[in-house]
Amino acid sequence: MLLVLWVIATVTFVLMNLVPGGPFASEKPLPEAIKRNIEARYRLNDPFWKRYIDYMGNILRWDLGPSFKYEGRTVNDIINSGFPVSAVLGVTSVALALLLGIPAGILAALKQNKWPDTLAMLAATIGVSVPSFIMATFLMYIFAYKLRWLPAALWGRPSQVILPALALAGFPAAFFARLTRASMLEVLGEDFIRTAYAKGLSTPAVIARHALKCALIPVFSYLGPLLAQIMTGSFVIEKIFAIPGLGQHYVTSIYNRDYTVILGVTVFYSILLVTLNFLVDLGYVLLDPRIKLAEPSS
């Protein structure tokens, strides 16, 4: 994990320094004296190797530096203010995706080649194919503009979470449905499932006690990267719904060439992704009794 994080931080730092221009470049050039003063203030005139060592040391102290474009704000402040918003939206979206996708996949597997299977897979195909910003526009038009049931944008009230969460949940819900169906069909053909039926267990009991845990392993594998991706902010959805999350800051920092924000958010996202993947690996033991953690050799 530490090696992966070091590689990501190093590659991102190098790429940021290779990009032409700078955070203080503008259509109207600054006087040379002012430019030198700004670079000295942020230590941009130091040699590359020194800036790299200083930045790695700051990461170890979790000091991601000041923002070049937001006066008086640090990257830590931006992450602390934006991440909770993105996390609430992300967790809500993933919860909706699980509640919609897993039951649809189970139903499709139990009714293979029948109309519930066809309907569920048709909905899953649409969910995978339609981009989230198209889904967001459609939901805003129906529920905010036509029916006026929900607010169209902004953040702060529970009702303002519903539309962006549904827009974000479309693709993962469809993907969960397809994963669950394929995995459930494979598990239902195993010998231990036939043994469970032979013992007289009902279909709901077989699904709940024996099949579901094994069938959810592919879903669980996808859950780690998905949580990290959504919790750090869906750039497009946050922009459409005017949500003050971390994704919007990330996009703005690219436009502004705010290198410290780009680096900080990338490192933060990488830490979250690697940690969640590690927790997913540990969680396999709880889902499948055939998988065990390796014991140290004596």
XYZ file of C-alpha atoms in Angstrom:
298
model
C 0.000 0.000 0.000
C 2.770 2.424 0.921
C 4.653 1.632 -2.293
C 1.546 2.287 -4.408
C 0.877 5.598 -2.660
C 4.494 6.699 -3.098
C 4.405 5.884 -6.826
C 1.131 7.769 -7.313
C 2.359 10.836 -5.417
C 5.670 10.834 -7.304
C 4.129 10.434 -10.764
C 1.533 13.121 -10.075
C 4.186 15.524 -8.780
C 6.371 14.969 -11.852
C 3.443 15.421 -14.253
C 2.379 18.651 -12.556
C 5.881 20.027 -13.027
C 5.989 18.984 -16.684
C 2.776 20.823 -17.574
C 3.637 24.084 -19.376
C 2.654 27.349 -17.801
C 2.021 27.851 -14.122
C -0.630 28.642 -11.520
C 0.018 32.370 -11.838
C -0.015 32.516 -15.626
C -2.760 34.741 -17.035
C -3.686 36.618 -20.176
C -2.059 39.736 -18.726
C 1.569 38.908 -17.821
C 2.727 39.834 -14.327
C 5.743 42.098 -13.884
C 8.878 40.058 -13.459
C 9.555 41.357 -9.932
C 6.064 40.426 -8.719
C 6.339 37.011 -10.355
C 9.662 36.357 -8.594
C 8.175 37.406 -5.243
C 5.200 35.058 -5.665
C 7.436 32.160 -6.665
C 9.696 32.824 -3.685
C 6.698 32.921 -1.343
C 5.492 29.500 -2.481
C 9.059 28.168 -3.003
C 8.443 27.543 -6.684
C 11.903 28.801 -7.517
C 13.568 26.003 -5.528
C 15.252 23.171 -7.456
C 12.999 20.318 -8.513
C 14.601 17.774 -6.180
C 14.182 20.060 -3.162
C 10.520 20.742 -3.904
C 9.965 16.998 -4.296
C 11.619 16.131 -0.966
C 9.752 18.939 0.817
C 6.432 17.816 -0.629
C 6.960 14.176 0.372
C 7.852 15.301 3.870
C 4.714 17.431 4.021
C 2.577 14.475 2.931
C 3.948 12.404 5.807
C 2.824 15.202 8.160
C -0.449 15.471 6.228
C 0.289 19.078 5.358
C -0.816 19.395 1.731
C 0.192 23.018 1.421
C -1.626 26.260 0.565
C -3.930 26.764 -2.375
C -2.486 29.017 -5.075
C -5.880 30.416 -6.083
C -7.889 30.529 -2.831
C -6.175 33.164 -0.711
C -5.851 32.124 2.922
C -7.049 28.541 2.343
C -5.006 25.376 2.500
C -5.600 22.135 0.617
C -6.455 20.504 3.950
C -9.207 23.104 4.469
C -10.631 22.409 1.002
C -10.667 18.641 1.594
C -12.170 19.041 5.081
C -15.002 21.201 3.730
C -15.687 19.360 0.466
C -15.208 15.709 1.369
C -18.080 15.403 3.914
C -20.515 16.690 1.281
C -19.212 14.265 -1.350
C -19.184 11.440 1.212
C -22.867 11.930 2.115
C -23.814 11.995 -1.552
C -21.597 9.001 -2.327
C -22.775 6.778 0.521
C -26.408 7.563 -0.302
C -25.822 6.724 -3.976
C -24.070 3.436 -3.206
C -26.812 2.453 -0.736
C -29.454 3.106 -3.403
C -27.420 1.138 -5.956
C -27.185 -1.858 -3.625
C -30.883 -1.731 -2.703
C -31.891 -1.617 -6.363
C -29.219 -3.730 -8.032
C -28.826 -6.778 -5.802
C -32.554 -7.700 -5.544
C -32.924 -7.162 -9.309
C -29.976 -9.470 -9.983
C -31.287 -12.173 -7.644
C -34.748 -12.012 -9.213
C -33.282 -12.196 -12.715
C -31.239 -15.273 -11.797
C -34.185 -17.086 -10.185
C -36.404 -16.284 -13.187
C -33.779 -16.941 -15.853
C -35.045 -16.481 -19.431
C -38.475 -15.339 -18.185
C -40.006 -11.875 -18.329
C -38.609 -10.678 -14.938
C -35.124 -11.603 -16.155
C -35.642 -9.830 -19.473
C -37.074 -6.724 -17.809
C -34.297 -6.527 -15.206
C -31.527 -6.960 -17.779
C -33.169 -4.399 -20.089
C -33.198 -1.886 -17.236
C -29.586 -2.797 -16.394
C -28.501 -2.283 -20.005
C -30.135 1.140 -20.046
C -28.516 2.026 -16.718
C -25.054 1.046 -17.937
C -25.463 2.775 -21.296
C -26.940 6.120 -20.233
C -24.318 8.574 -18.853
C -24.924 10.030 -15.419
C -25.258 13.608 -16.722
C -28.045 12.499 -19.098
C -29.761 10.741 -16.205
C -29.354 13.873 -14.080
C -30.906 16.087 -16.760
C -33.826 13.685 -17.190
C -34.491 13.497 -13.436
C -34.311 17.274 -13.070
C -36.741 17.758 -15.951
C -39.306 15.245 -14.630
C -39.195 15.657 -10.846
C -38.057 19.274 -10.478
C -39.428 21.075 -13.549
C -42.572 19.107 -14.490
C -43.799 17.580 -11.236
C -42.060 20.068 -8.899
C -41.667 17.385 -6.236
C -37.981 17.944 -5.557
C -35.527 20.873 -5.715
C -33.440 21.020 -8.876
C -30.084 21.926 -7.319
C -28.080 23.256 -4.353
C -27.306 21.481 -1.086
C -28.325 21.587 2.551
C -31.698 19.869 2.872
C -32.400 16.101 2.719
C -34.652 16.605 -0.306
C -31.694 18.064 -2.218
C -29.795 14.771 -1.917
C -32.373 12.617 -3.727
C -31.943 13.658 -7.373
C -28.116 13.688 -7.478
C -28.015 10.404 -5.543
C -30.393 8.768 -8.022
C -28.377 10.102 -10.953
C -25.176 8.709 -9.463
C -26.780 5.379 -8.515
C -27.949 4.537 -12.050
C -24.740 3.016 -13.407
C -23.610 1.122 -10.265
C -27.139 -0.239 -9.686
C -27.212 -1.622 -13.228
C -23.703 -3.025 -12.834
C -24.597 -4.625 -9.488
C -27.667 -6.236 -11.078
C -25.627 -7.795 -13.882
C -22.856 -8.948 -11.539
C -25.336 -10.445 -9.071
C -27.273 -12.267 -11.793
C -24.162 -13.814 -13.369
C -22.663 -14.794 -10.012
C -25.962 -16.144 -8.664
C -26.477 -18.344 -11.729
C -23.005 -19.797 -11.244
C -23.544 -20.437 -7.521
C -26.980 -22.007 -8.030
C -25.335 -24.692 -10.156
C -22.929 -25.755 -7.390
C -23.213 -29.096 -5.580
C -23.768 -27.575 -2.138
C -26.859 -25.763 -3.427
C -28.335 -29.003 -4.765
C -27.553 -30.611 -1.405
C -29.395 -27.814 0.389
C -32.456 -28.368 -1.799
C -32.217 -32.113 -1.200
C -32.396 -31.506 2.541
C -35.778 -29.879 2.020
C -34.835 -26.218 2.403
C -37.060 -23.700 0.665
C -35.739 -21.428 -2.074
C -35.639 -18.300 0.165
C -33.704 -20.267 2.813
C -31.225 -21.600 0.253
C -30.664 -18.124 -1.181
C -30.303 -16.402 2.196
C -28.202 -19.033 3.991
C -26.007 -20.482 1.263
C -26.073 -18.814 -2.144
C -26.115 -15.098 -1.385
C -22.780 -14.815 0.409
C -20.860 -16.527 -2.379
C -22.758 -14.668 -5.086
C -21.946 -11.285 -3.548
C -18.157 -11.680 -3.806
C -17.923 -9.964 -7.253
C -20.232 -7.208 -6.005
C -18.070 -6.768 -2.921
C -14.945 -6.560 -5.105
C -16.450 -3.683 -7.088
C -17.686 -1.933 -3.959
C -14.264 -0.713 -2.767
C -13.227 1.243 -5.879
C -16.802 2.467 -6.341
C -16.993 3.895 -2.822
C -13.657 5.656 -3.216
C -14.657 7.087 -6.585
C -18.069 8.364 -5.529
C -17.113 9.529 -2.021
C -14.378 11.784 -3.357
C -16.875 13.494 -5.595
C -18.565 12.925 -8.895
C -17.246 15.872 -10.868
C -20.063 16.150 -13.407
C -22.977 15.532 -11.031
C -21.688 18.019 -8.464
C -21.314 20.614 -11.200
C -24.827 20.027 -12.572
C -26.533 20.182 -9.182
C -24.282 22.986 -7.800
C -23.101 20.802 -4.916
C -20.111 22.201 -2.960
C -18.290 18.876 -2.841
C -14.715 17.836 -3.402
C -15.245 17.007 -7.070
C -16.100 20.580 -7.961
C -12.907 21.842 -6.309
C -10.898 19.262 -8.233
C -12.280 20.389 -11.590
C -11.805 24.063 -10.704
C -8.228 23.428 -9.613
C -7.436 21.952 -13.038
C -8.829 25.025 -14.790
C -6.920 27.298 -12.411
C -3.734 25.195 -12.523
C -3.883 25.081 -8.748
C -1.213 22.406 -8.523
C -1.283 21.902 -4.771
C -5.035 21.191 -4.827
C -4.643 18.761 -7.734
C -1.821 16.955 -5.942
C -3.579 16.950 -2.577
C -6.896 15.625 -3.853
C -5.120 12.977 -5.956
C -3.146 11.764 -2.946
C -6.255 11.826 -0.757
C -8.233 9.853 -3.333
C -5.394 7.329 -3.649
C -5.236 6.779 0.107
C -8.991 6.234 0.226
C -8.924 3.856 -2.745
C -6.040 1.742 -1.437
C -7.556 1.564 2.061
C -10.984 0.506 0.803
C -9.458 -2.135 -1.460
C -7.533 -3.471 1.536
C -10.746 -3.645 3.591
C -12.460 -5.443 0.705
C -9.713 -8.068 0.715
C -10.255 -8.615 4.432
C -14.018 -8.765 3.942
C -13.763 -11.756 1.611
C -13.203 -13.943 4.670
C -16.610 -12.974 6.063
C -18.443 -13.643 2.800
C -16.884 -16.933 1.727
C -15.808 -19.535 4.323
C -13.558 -21.125 1.688
C -11.316 -18.032 1.773
C -9.034 -17.703 4.782
C -6.304 -15.277 5.762
C -2.844 -16.741 5.446
C -1.318 -17.873 8.731
C 2.342 -17.130 9.462
C 4.564 -20.136 8.947
C 6.188 -21.526 12.053
